[in-house]
CSV table of C-alpha atoms in Angstrom, one decimal:
chain,number,residue,atom,x,y,z
A,1,MET,CA,95.5,-49.1,-17.3
A,2,GLY,CA,96.0,-47.9,-13.8
A,3,GLU,CA,94.8,-49.4,-10.6
A,4,GLY,CA,91.7,-47.1,-10.4
A,5,GLU,CA,90.7,-48.2,-13.9
A,6,ASP,CA,91.1,-51.9,-13.1
A,7,GLU,CA,89.2,-51.6,-9.9
A,8,TYR,CA,86.4,-49.7,-11.7
A,9,GLN,CA,86.1,-52.3,-14.4
A,10,GLN,CA,85.8,-55.1,-11.9
A,11,GLN,CA,83.0,-53.4,-9.9
A,12,THR,CA,81.0,-51.3,-12.4
A,13,PRO,CA,79.4,-52.6,-15.6
A,14,LEU,CA,80.2,-50.8,-18.8
A,15,LEU,CA,77.6,-48.3,-20.0
A,16,THR,CA,78.2,-48.0,-23.7
A,17,ASN,CA,77.0,-45.2,-25.9
A,18,LEU,CA,74.7,-47.7,-27.7
A,19,PRO,CA,73.9,-50.7,-25.5
A,20,LEU,CA,72.0,-52.4,-28.3
A,21,GLN,CA,75.0,-53.1,-30.5
A,22,LEU,CA,76.8,-56.5,-30.5
A,23,PRO,CA,80.3,-56.2,-29.1
A,24,PRO,CA,82.7,-55.9,-32.0
A,25,SER,CA,85.8,-56.6,-30.1
A,26,PRO,CA,85.3,-57.8,-26.5
A,27,SER,CA,88.3,-58.0,-24.2
A,28,SER,CA,88.9,-60.8,-21.8
A,29,ASP,CA,86.7,-59.4,-19.1
A,30,GLY,CA,83.8,-58.8,-21.5
A,31,HIS,CA,84.2,-55.1,-21.9
A,32,TYR,CA,84.6,-53.3,-25.2
A,33,LYS,CA,88.1,-52.5,-26.3
A,34,ARG,CA,88.9,-48.9,-26.9
A,35,THR,CA,91.4,-48.7,-29.7
A,36,GLY,CA,91.4,-45.0,-30.6
A,37,THR,CA,94.6,-43.0,-30.9
A,38,THR,CA,95.6,-39.4,-31.3
A,39,TRP,CA,95.1,-39.7,-35.1
A,40,THR,CA,91.6,-41.3,-35.0
A,41,ALA,CA,90.5,-38.6,-32.4
A,42,THR,CA,92.0,-35.9,-34.6
A,43,ALA,CA,90.1,-37.3,-37.6
A,44,HIS,CA,86.8,-37.3,-35.6
A,45,ILE,CA,87.4,-33.7,-34.5
A,46,ILE,CA,88.2,-32.5,-38.0
A,47,THR,CA,85.2,-34.3,-39.4
A,48,GLY,CA,83.0,-32.5,-36.8
A,49,VAL,CA,84.7,-29.1,-37.1
A,50,ILE,CA,85.7,-28.5,-40.7
A,51,GLY,CA,82.2,-28.7,-42.1
A,52,SER,CA,79.8,-26.3,-43.7
A,53,GLY,CA,81.1,-23.5,-41.4
A,54,VAL,CA,84.3,-23.1,-43.3
A,55,LEU,CA,82.4,-22.2,-46.5
A,56,SER,CA,80.8,-19.1,-44.8
A,57,LEU,CA,84.1,-17.7,-43.4
A,58,ALA,CA,84.9,-15.6,-46.5
A,59,TRP,CA,81.5,-13.9,-46.1
A,60,SER,CA,82.1,-13.4,-42.4
A,61,THR,CA,85.5,-11.9,-43.1
A,62,ALA,CA,83.8,-9.5,-45.5
A,63,GLN,CA,81.4,-8.3,-42.9
A,64,LEU,CA,84.1,-7.8,-40.2
A,65,GLY,CA,86.9,-6.3,-42.3
A,66,TRP,CA,90.6,-7.0,-42.6
A,67,ILE,CA,91.6,-6.4,-39.0
A,68,ALA,CA,88.7,-7.6,-37.0
A,69,ALA,CA,88.0,-10.8,-38.9
A,70,PRO,CA,91.4,-12.6,-38.4
A,71,VAL,CA,91.4,-11.4,-34.8
A,72,VAL,CA,88.0,-12.8,-34.2
A,73,ILE,CA,88.9,-16.2,-35.8
A,74,LEU,CA,92.0,-16.5,-33.6
A,75,ILE,CA,90.0,-15.5,-30.5
A,76,PHE,CA,87.4,-18.2,-31.2
A,77,ALA,CA,90.2,-20.7,-31.8
A,78,GLY,CA,91.7,-19.9,-28.4
A,79,ILE,CA,88.3,-20.1,-26.7
A,80,THR,CA,87.6,-23.5,-28.3
A,81,ASN,CA,91.0,-24.7,-27.2
A,82,VAL,CA,90.5,-23.6,-23.6
A,83,SER,CA,87.0,-25.2,-23.5
A,84,ALA,CA,88.3,-28.4,-25.0
A,85,PHE,CA,91.1,-28.6,-22.4
A,86,LEU,CA,88.6,-28.0,-19.5
A,87,LEU,CA,86.3,-30.7,-20.9
A,88,CYS,CA,89.1,-33.3,-21.4
A,89,ASP,CA,89.7,-33.3,-17.7
A,90,CYS,CA,86.0,-33.9,-17.0
A,91,TYR,CA,86.1,-37.3,-18.7
A,92,ARG,CA,87.1,-39.1,-15.5
A,93,SER,CA,85.9,-38.4,-12.0
A,94,PRO,CA,87.0,-39.7,-8.6
A,95,GLN,CA,84.4,-41.8,-6.7
A,96,PRO,CA,85.1,-43.1,-3.2
A,97,GLU,CA,83.7,-46.6,-3.7
A,98,THR,CA,85.0,-47.4,-7.2
A,99,GLY,CA,88.0,-45.1,-7.7
A,100,LEU,CA,88.1,-43.3,-11.1
A,101,ILE,CA,85.0,-43.6,-13.3
A,102,ARG,CA,84.6,-42.8,-16.9
A,103,HIS,CA,81.9,-40.7,-18.4
A,104,ARG,CA,81.0,-41.9,-21.9
A,105,SER,CA,79.1,-38.9,-23.0
A,106,TYR,CA,78.8,-35.1,-22.4
A,107,MET,CA,75.5,-35.7,-20.7
A,108,GLU,CA,76.9,-38.3,-18.3
A,109,ALA,CA,79.7,-35.9,-17.3
A,110,VAL,CA,77.2,-33.0,-16.6
A,111,LYS,CA,74.9,-35.3,-14.6
A,112,PHE,CA,77.7,-36.6,-12.4
A,113,ASN,CA,79.3,-33.2,-11.8
A,114,LEU,CA,76.4,-30.8,-11.7
A,115,GLY,CA,73.4,-32.9,-10.8
A,116,ARG,CA,70.0,-33.7,-12.4
A,117,ASN,CA,68.7,-30.1,-12.6
A,118,SER,CA,71.6,-29.1,-14.9
A,119,ILE,CA,71.2,-32.2,-17.1
A,120,TRP,CA,67.7,-31.1,-18.3
A,121,VAL,CA,69.0,-27.7,-19.4
A,122,CYS,CA,72.1,-29.2,-20.9
A,123,GLY,CA,70.2,-32.0,-22.6
A,124,LEU,CA,67.8,-29.5,-24.2
A,125,PHE,CA,70.7,-27.3,-25.7
A,126,GLN,CA,72.7,-30.4,-26.7
A,127,GLN,CA,69.9,-32.1,-28.6
A,128,ILE,CA,68.9,-28.8,-30.3
A,129,SER,CA,72.5,-28.3,-31.3
A,130,LEU,CA,73.1,-31.8,-32.7
A,131,TYR,CA,69.7,-31.8,-34.4
A,132,GLY,CA,70.3,-28.4,-35.9
A,133,THR,CA,73.7,-29.3,-37.2
A,134,ALA,CA,72.1,-32.3,-39.0
A,135,VAL,CA,69.7,-29.8,-40.6
A,136,ALA,CA,72.5,-27.4,-41.6
A,137,TYR,CA,74.5,-30.3,-43.1
A,138,THR,CA,71.4,-31.4,-45.2
A,139,ILE,CA,71.1,-27.8,-46.5
A,140,THR,CA,74.8,-27.5,-47.3
A,141,SER,CA,75.0,-30.9,-49.1
A,142,ALA,CA,72.0,-30.0,-51.3
A,143,ILE,CA,73.5,-26.6,-52.1
A,144,SER,CA,76.8,-28.3,-53.1
A,145,MET,CA,75.1,-30.9,-55.2
A,146,ARG,CA,73.1,-28.2,-57.0
A,147,ALA,CA,76.3,-26.2,-57.5
A,148,ILE,CA,77.8,-29.1,-59.5
A,149,GLN,CA,74.9,-29.0,-61.8
A,150,LYS,CA,75.0,-25.2,-62.1
A,151,SER,CA,78.8,-25.3,-62.7
A,152,ASN,CA,78.3,-27.7,-65.7
A,153,CYS,CA,75.5,-25.5,-67.0
A,154,TYR,CA,77.6,-22.3,-66.8
A,155,HIS,CA,80.5,-24.1,-68.6
A,156,LYS,CA,78.2,-25.1,-71.5
A,157,GLU,CA,75.8,-22.2,-71.7
A,158,GLY,CA,78.1,-19.3,-70.5
A,159,HIS,CA,78.3,-17.4,-67.3
A,160,GLN,CA,75.3,-15.3,-68.0
A,161,ALA,CA,72.9,-18.3,-68.4
A,162,THR,CA,70.0,-18.7,-65.9
A,163,CYS,CA,71.0,-22.1,-64.7
A,164,ALA,CA,68.4,-22.1,-61.9
A,165,TYR,CA,67.8,-25.4,-60.0
A,166,GLY,CA,66.0,-26.3,-56.9
A,167,ASP,CA,67.3,-27.9,-53.7
A,168,THR,CA,64.4,-30.3,-52.8
A,169,PHE,CA,65.6,-33.3,-54.9
A,170,TYR,CA,69.1,-33.1,-53.6
A,171,MET,CA,67.9,-32.9,-50.0
A,172,LEU,CA,65.9,-36.0,-50.5
A,173,LEU,CA,68.8,-37.8,-52.0
A,174,PHE,CA,71.1,-36.8,-49.1
A,175,GLY,CA,68.4,-38.0,-46.7
A,176,ALA,CA,68.1,-41.3,-48.4
A,177,VAL,CA,71.9,-41.9,-48.1
A,178,GLN,CA,71.8,-40.9,-44.4
A,179,ILE,CA,69.0,-43.4,-43.7
A,180,VAL,CA,71.5,-46.1,-44.7
A,181,CYS,CA,74.5,-44.5,-43.0
A,182,SER,CA,72.5,-44.1,-39.8
A,183,GLN,CA,72.5,-47.8,-39.3
A,184,ILE,CA,76.1,-47.6,-38.2
A,185,PRO,CA,75.8,-48.6,-34.6
A,186,ASP,CA,78.1,-45.9,-32.9
A,187,PHE,CA,81.4,-44.0,-33.0
A,188,ARG,CA,83.4,-47.2,-32.5
A,189,ASN,CA,82.2,-48.4,-35.9
A,190,MET,CA,82.7,-45.3,-38.0
A,191,GLU,CA,86.4,-44.6,-37.8
A,192,TRP,CA,86.7,-45.3,-41.5
A,193,LEU,CA,84.0,-42.8,-42.3
A,194,SER,CA,85.6,-40.1,-40.2
A,195,MET,CA,89.0,-40.7,-41.9
A,196,LEU,CA,87.3,-40.4,-45.3
A,197,ALA,CA,85.4,-37.3,-44.3
A,198,SER,CA,88.6,-35.7,-43.0
A,199,ILE,CA,90.4,-36.2,-46.3
A,200,MET,CA,87.5,-34.7,-48.1
A,201,SER,CA,87.5,-31.6,-45.7
A,202,PHE,CA,91.2,-31.1,-46.4
A,203,SER,CA,90.5,-31.4,-50.1
A,204,TYR,CA,87.7,-28.8,-50.5
A,205,ALA,CA,89.2,-26.4,-47.9
A,206,SER,CA,92.5,-26.5,-49.9
A,207,ILE,CA,90.7,-26.0,-53.2
A,208,GLY,CA,88.8,-23.0,-51.8
A,209,PHE,CA,92.0,-21.5,-50.5
A,210,ALA,CA,93.8,-22.1,-53.8
A,211,LEU,CA,91.0,-20.7,-55.9
A,212,GLY,CA,90.9,-17.6,-53.8
A,213,PHE,CA,94.7,-17.2,-54.0
A,214,ALA,CA,94.7,-17.6,-57.8
A,215,LYS,CA,91.9,-15.1,-58.2
A,216,VAL,CA,93.8,-12.5,-56.1
A,217,ILE,CA,96.8,-13.0,-58.3
A,218,GLY,CA,94.6,-12.7,-61.4
A,219,ASN,CA,93.0,-9.5,-60.1
A,220,GLY,CA,96.4,-8.1,-59.5
A,221,ARG,CA,95.3,-6.5,-56.2
A,222,VAL,CA,93.8,-7.4,-52.8
A,223,LYS,CA,90.1,-6.3,-52.5
A,224,GLY,CA,88.3,-5.4,-49.3
A,225,SER,CA,88.8,-2.8,-46.6
A,226,ILE,CA,89.5,-2.5,-42.9
A,227,SER,CA,85.8,-1.8,-42.1
A,228,GLY,CA,84.4,-4.6,-44.3
A,229,VAL,CA,81.4,-4.5,-46.5
A,230,HIS,CA,79.7,-1.1,-46.8
A,231,THR,CA,76.0,-1.1,-45.9
A,232,ALA,CA,73.2,1.5,-46.4
A,233,THR,CA,72.6,2.0,-42.6
A,234,THR,CA,74.4,1.5,-39.4
A,235,ALA,CA,71.7,-0.9,-38.2
A,236,GLN,CA,72.3,-3.2,-41.3
A,237,LYS,CA,76.0,-3.2,-40.5
A,238,VAL,CA,75.3,-4.2,-36.9
A,239,TRP,CA,73.1,-7.1,-38.0
A,240,LYS,CA,75.6,-8.4,-40.5
A,241,VAL,CA,78.5,-8.2,-38.0
A,242,SER,CA,76.4,-10.0,-35.5
A,243,GLN,CA,75.5,-12.8,-38.0
A,244,ALA,CA,79.2,-13.1,-38.9
A,245,LEU,CA,80.0,-13.7,-35.3
A,246,GLY,CA,77.4,-16.5,-35.2
A,247,ASP,CA,78.8,-18.1,-38.4
A,248,ILE,CA,82.3,-18.1,-36.9
A,249,ALA,CA,81.0,-19.5,-33.6
A,250,PHE,CA,79.3,-22.3,-35.5
A,251,ALA,CA,82.5,-23.1,-37.4
A,252,TYR,CA,84.6,-24.0,-34.4
A,253,PRO,CA,83.2,-25.7,-31.3
A,254,TYR,CA,82.8,-29.5,-31.0
A,255,SER,CA,82.4,-29.7,-27.2
A,256,ILE,CA,79.1,-31.6,-27.5
A,257,ILE,CA,80.9,-34.6,-29.1
A,258,LEU,CA,84.3,-34.3,-27.4
A,259,ILE,CA,83.7,-36.7,-24.6
A,260,GLU,CA,82.1,-39.3,-26.9
A,261,ILE,CA,85.2,-39.1,-29.0
A,262,GLN,CA,87.5,-39.3,-25.9
A,263,ASP,CA,85.7,-42.5,-24.9
A,264,THR,CA,87.0,-44.2,-28.0
A,265,LEU,CA,90.7,-43.7,-26.9
A,266,LYS,CA,92.8,-46.5,-25.6
A,267,SER,CA,94.7,-46.1,-22.3
A,268,PRO,CA,97.6,-45.8,-21.5
A,269,PRO,CA,98.5,-43.0,-22.0
A,270,PRO,CA,95.7,-41.3,-20.1
A,271,GLU,CA,92.8,-40.3,-22.3
A,272,ASN,CA,92.9,-36.7,-21.3
A,273,GLN,CA,96.5,-36.3,-22.5
A,274,THR,CA,95.7,-38.0,-25.8
A,275,MET,CA,92.6,-35.9,-26.3
A,276,LYS,CA,94.3,-32.6,-25.5
A,277,LYS,CA,97.0,-33.5,-28.1
A,278,ALA,CA,94.4,-34.3,-30.7
A,279,SER,CA,92.4,-31.2,-29.9
A,280,MET,CA,95.4,-28.9,-30.2
A,281,THR,CA,96.4,-30.6,-33.5
A,282,ALA,CA,92.9,-30.3,-34.9
A,283,ILE,CA,92.4,-26.7,-33.9
A,284,LEU,CA,95.7,-25.6,-35.4
A,285,ILE,CA,94.9,-27.3,-38.7
A,286,THR,CA,91.4,-25.9,-38.8
A,287,THR,CA,92.5,-22.4,-37.9
A,288,PHE,CA,95.1,-22.4,-40.7
A,289,PHE,CA,92.4,-23.4,-43.2
A,290,TYR,CA,89.9,-21.0,-41.8
A,291,LEU,CA,92.2,-18.0,-42.1
A,292,CYS,CA,93.3,-19.0,-45.6
A,293,CYS,CA,89.7,-19.6,-46.9
A,294,GLY,CA,88.3,-16.5,-45.1
A,295,CYS,CA,91.0,-14.1,-46.0
A,296,PHE,CA,91.8,-15.1,-49.5
A,297,GLY,CA,88.1,-15.4,-50.3
A,298,TYR,CA,87.5,-11.8,-49.1
A,299,ALA,CA,90.7,-10.6,-50.9
A,300,ALA,CA,89.4,-12.2,-54.2
A,301,PHE,CA,85.8,-10.7,-54.1
A,302,GLY,CA,85.7,-7.8,-51.7
A,303,ASP,CA,82.2,-6.5,-51.1
A,304,GLN,CA,80.9,-9.1,-53.5
A,305,THR,CA,82.0,-12.1,-51.4
A,306,PRO,CA,79.4,-14.9,-51.7
A,307,GLY,CA,77.8,-16.4,-48.6
A,308,ASN,CA,79.1,-19.8,-49.6
A,309,LEU,CA,82.6,-19.7,-51.1
A,310,LEU,CA,82.3,-22.7,-53.3
A,311,THR,CA,78.7,-22.5,-54.3
A,312,GLY,CA,78.2,-18.7,-54.6
A,313,PHE,CA,79.8,-18.7,-58.1
A,314,GLY,CA,82.5,-16.1,-57.7
A,315,PHE,CA,84.5,-19.0,-59.2
A,316,TYR,CA,83.4,-20.4,-62.6
A,317,GLU,CA,86.5,-22.1,-63.9
A,318,PRO,CA,88.0,-24.6,-64.0
A,319,TYR,CA,84.5,-26.0,-63.7
A,320,TRP,CA,85.8,-29.6,-63.1
A,321,LEU,CA,87.7,-28.4,-60.0
A,322,ILE,CA,84.6,-26.7,-58.7
A,323,ASP,CA,82.7,-29.9,-59.3
A,324,PHE,CA,85.3,-31.9,-57.4
A,325,ALA,CA,85.4,-29.5,-54.5
A,326,ASN,CA,81.6,-29.7,-54.1
A,327,ALA,CA,81.7,-33.5,-54.4
A,328,CYS,CA,84.2,-33.5,-51.6
A,329,ILE,CA,81.9,-31.3,-49.5
A,330,VAL,CA,79.0,-33.8,-50.0
A,331,VAL,CA,81.1,-36.8,-49.0
A,332,HIS,CA,82.5,-35.0,-46.0
A,333,LEU,CA,79.0,-34.0,-44.8
A,334,MET,CA,77.8,-37.6,-45.0
A,335,GLY,CA,80.4,-38.4,-42.3
A,336,GLY,CA,79.8,-35.1,-40.4
A,337,TYR,CA,76.1,-35.8,-40.2
A,338,GLN,CA,76.8,-39.1,-38.5
A,339,VAL,CA,79.4,-37.6,-36.1
A,340,TYR,CA,76.7,-35.1,-34.8
A,341,SER,CA,73.8,-37.5,-34.9
A,342,GLN,CA,75.3,-40.5,-33.1
A,343,PRO,CA,75.0,-38.9,-29.6
A,344,VAL,CA,71.3,-38.3,-30.3
A,345,PHE,CA,70.8,-41.9,-31.3
A,346,ALA,CA,72.7,-43.1,-28.3
A,347,VAL,CA,70.6,-41.1,-25.8
A,348,VAL,CA,67.2,-42.2,-27.2
A,349,GLU,CA,68.2,-45.9,-27.6
A,350,LYS,CA,69.9,-46.1,-24.3
A,351,TRP,CA,66.7,-44.7,-22.6
A,352,CYS,CA,64.5,-47.1,-24.4
A,353,ALA,CA,66.7,-50.1,-23.5
A,354,GLU,CA,66.6,-49.1,-19.8
A,355,ARG,CA,62.9,-48.4,-19.8
A,356,PHE,CA,61.9,-51.6,-21.7
A,357,PRO,CA,64.6,-54.2,-20.9
A,358,ASN,CA,62.5,-57.2,-22.0
A,359,ASN,CA,61.0,-55.7,-25.2
A,360,GLY,CA,62.1,-57.5,-28.3
A,361,PHE,CA,61.5,-54.6,-30.6
A,362,VAL,CA,63.9,-52.5,-28.5
A,363,ASN,CA,66.6,-55.1,-27.7
A,364,ASN,CA,66.7,-57.9,-30.2
A,365,SER,CA,69.0,-57.8,-33.1
A,366,TYR,CA,68.7,-59.8,-36.3
A,367,THR,CA,71.4,-60.8,-38.8
A,368,ILE,CA,70.6,-60.7,-42.5
A,369,LYS,CA,72.9,-62.8,-44.7
A,370,ILE,CA,73.7,-61.1,-48.0
A,371,PRO,CA,75.7,-63.1,-50.7
A,372,LEU,CA,79.3,-62.0,-51.1
A,373,LEU,CA,78.9,-59.4,-48.2
A,374,PRO,CA,79.4,-59.6,-44.4
A,375,GLY,CA,76.3,-60.3,-42.4
A,376,LEU,CA,74.1,-57.2,-41.7
A,377,THR,CA,72.9,-56.8,-38.1
A,378,ILE,CA,69.5,-55.0,-37.9
A,379,ASN,CA,67.7,-53.7,-34.7
A,380,LEU,CA,64.1,-52.7,-35.3
A,381,LEU,CA,64.2,-49.7,-32.9
A,382,ARG,CA,67.4,-48.4,-34.5
A,383,LEU,CA,66.0,-48.9,-38.0
A,384,CYS,CA,62.7,-47.1,-37.2
A,385,PHE,CA,63.9,-44.3,-35.0
A,386,ARG,CA,66.9,-43.3,-37.0
A,387,THR,CA,64.9,-43.4,-40.2
A,388,CYS,CA,62.3,-41.0,-38.7
A,389,TYR,CA,65.1,-38.8,-37.4
A,390,VAL,CA,66.6,-38.4,-40.8
A,391,LEU,CA,63.2,-37.8,-42.4
A,392,SER,CA,62.6,-35.0,-39.9
A,393,THR,CA,65.9,-33.2,-40.5
A,394,THR,CA,65.4,-33.4,-44.2
A,395,GLY,CA,61.9,-32.0,-43.9
A,396,LEU,CA,63.1,-29.1,-41.8
A,397,ALA,CA,65.9,-28.3,-44.1
A,398,MET,CA,63.4,-28.1,-47.0
A,399,LEU,CA,61.4,-25.6,-44.9
A,400,PHE,CA,64.4,-23.3,-44.0
A,401,PRO,CA,67.0,-23.6,-46.8
A,402,TYR,CA,68.9,-20.5,-45.7
A,403,PHE,CA,72.6,-21.3,-45.4
A,404,ASN,CA,74.3,-18.4,-43.6
A,405,GLU,CA,71.3,-17.6,-41.5
A,406,VAL,CA,70.9,-21.1,-40.2
A,407,LEU,CA,74.6,-21.5,-39.4
A,408,GLY,CA,74.7,-18.2,-37.5
A,409,LEU,CA,71.6,-19.0,-35.5
A,410,LEU,CA,72.9,-22.5,-34.5
A,411,GLY,CA,76.3,-21.1,-33.6
A,412,ALA,CA,74.9,-18.3,-31.5
A,413,LEU,CA,72.3,-20.3,-29.7
A,414,ASN,CA,74.6,-23.1,-28.5
A,415,PHE,CA,78.0,-21.6,-28.3
A,416,TRP,CA,77.9,-20.3,-24.7
A,417,PRO,CA,75.9,-22.9,-22.8
A,418,LEU,CA,77.6,-26.0,-24.3
A,419,THR,CA,81.1,-24.8,-25.2
A,420,ILE,CA,81.7,-22.5,-22.2
A,421,TYR,CA,79.2,-22.6,-19.3
A,422,PHE,CA,78.9,-26.3,-18.6
A,423,PRO,CA,82.7,-27.1,-19.1
A,424,VAL,CA,83.6,-24.3,-16.8
A,425,GLN,CA,81.2,-25.3,-14.1
A,426,MET,CA,82.2,-29.0,-14.3
A,427,TYR,CA,85.9,-27.9,-14.1
A,428,PHE,CA,85.1,-26.0,-10.9
A,429,VAL,CA,83.6,-29.2,-9.4
A,430,GLN,CA,86.5,-31.5,-10.7
A,431,ARG,CA,89.2,-29.3,-9.3
A,432,LYS,CA,87.3,-28.1,-6.2
A,433,ILE,CA,87.8,-24.5,-7.1
A,434,ALA,CA,86.3,-22.3,-4.4
A,435,PRO,CA,84.3,-19.1,-5.3
A,436,TRP,CA,86.2,-15.8,-5.5
A,437,THR,CA,89.6,-17.4,-5.8
A,438,ARG,CA,91.9,-16.3,-8.6
A,439,SER,CA,91.1,-19.2,-10.9
A,440,TRP,CA,87.3,-18.9,-10.3
A,441,ILE,CA,87.3,-15.1,-11.1
A,442,ILE,CA,89.3,-15.6,-14.3
A,443,LEU,CA,87.1,-18.5,-15.6
A,444,GLN,CA,83.9,-16.7,-14.7
A,445,ALA,CA,85.0,-13.5,-16.5
A,446,PHE,CA,85.9,-15.8,-19.5
A,447,SER,CA,82.4,-17.2,-19.3
A,448,ILE,CA,80.6,-13.8,-19.1
A,449,PHE,CA,82.6,-12.5,-22.0
A,450,CYS,CA,81.6,-15.4,-24.2
A,451,LEU,CA,77.9,-15.0,-23.1
A,452,LEU,CA,77.9,-11.4,-24.3
A,453,VAL,CA,79.4,-12.4,-27.6
A,454,SER,CA,76.7,-15.2,-28.0
A,455,LEU,CA,73.9,-12.8,-27.2
A,456,VAL,CA,75.1,-10.3,-29.8
A,457,ALA,CA,75.4,-13.1,-32.4
A,458,LEU,CA,72.0,-14.5,-31.5
A,459,VAL,CA,70.1,-11.3,-32.1
A,460,GLY,CA,71.8,-10.7,-35.5
A,461,SER,CA,71.2,-14.3,-36.6
A,462,VAL,CA,67.5,-14.2,-35.7
A,463,GLU,CA,67.1,-11.0,-37.6
A,464,GLY,CA,68.9,-12.4,-40.6
A,465,LEU,CA,66.7,-15.6,-40.6
A,466,ILE,CA,63.4,-13.6,-40.3
A,467,THR,CA,64.5,-11.2,-43.1
A,468,ALA,CA,65.5,-14.2,-45.4
A,469,LYS,CA,62.2,-15.9,-44.7
A,470,LEU,CA,60.2,-12.8,-45.5
A,471,SER,CA,62.1,-11.8,-48.6
């Protein structure tokens, strides 16, 4: 570590993401060791990015057509990469008294660079985005578990069988698993889960790509058209295209968890260099899979492309491979749910710890000895709050079980403020960029363009959700 880092550690106490946890690996000066590398950061990013969004990309490609869809996917990849690079440089900030200081969360960076007024707006959008993603993952996991049952039914009864099953039981089952997983203290304790989830995401994305490719070969032709799916009216086409933009927007950005991931990285080398390398690697990998799944899915089914590539049952055989792919999705989403929920847990529990420093319910931890297993550390606030959080996301998912519509709405609602506006504004402060300079004009134009895209996607996604609820 450099001189600024040493000076900072000597003068300023460490503010962890979750101050209630017991230190797993204290260094000599009592601070937590950060042991993350490029590969662990890449695993965290892929776990957060390649999620339920990849399964809707074939449908999105079908709405946009052969030319527009790949171009839009590449544009969103570029936008996400620019945003990530801007945000990586906001992890550290100079301070006259203490030298360089670290921000351990997206919210801390916004508060330091943009002030208290901005943090309220940012906090609202961030918590909605994180909470909404947890709801979306609950919906997707239930759909995938139901698809396994339907796949087995179709194999036994034939492809024309009814094979109708509900989602409620599977949502409750996923919620029960998340109640247990939510007791993982924070990001520092879940590297193994992110690694496992990343392997699962590669597996099912590869299976989706391979099945689409095989079906194209079996069909003997490439389906689809330049204009995409034909609709009865121009208005319907506009709504579908807008919703497709929202789905693609949901599939990419991870800005709201980037700084939390960056805070796990060891230094040297500087964290921003490592994080930029991890971001570039993760975005290249995800873009490859997105293009493969989206394009080959559309090429295989054309206008009949399902909303969810692996659960819409364009593919029936081999049924065991469909089952395995959906099982991989469920395992991946178990980790993805935690990646997006841990920042919410950290904000609430940190606030409680600061507000009630002497309260035993908030601050005391208890170790339970289980035969043949490591001791289990329980904090009552963590147990109660996180259980209620999981129950609420499960209940909301049961109320709005609409896959494509929910993904589009979440992507459109949060894409511009969290992925574009706040990173750009913080970068202006970090680099002291004056208004109306060349860099200021370019970044402001970039921000305005992304705002217009978000508004178009938001209108289409709201219309889609209302239509799905009424139908």
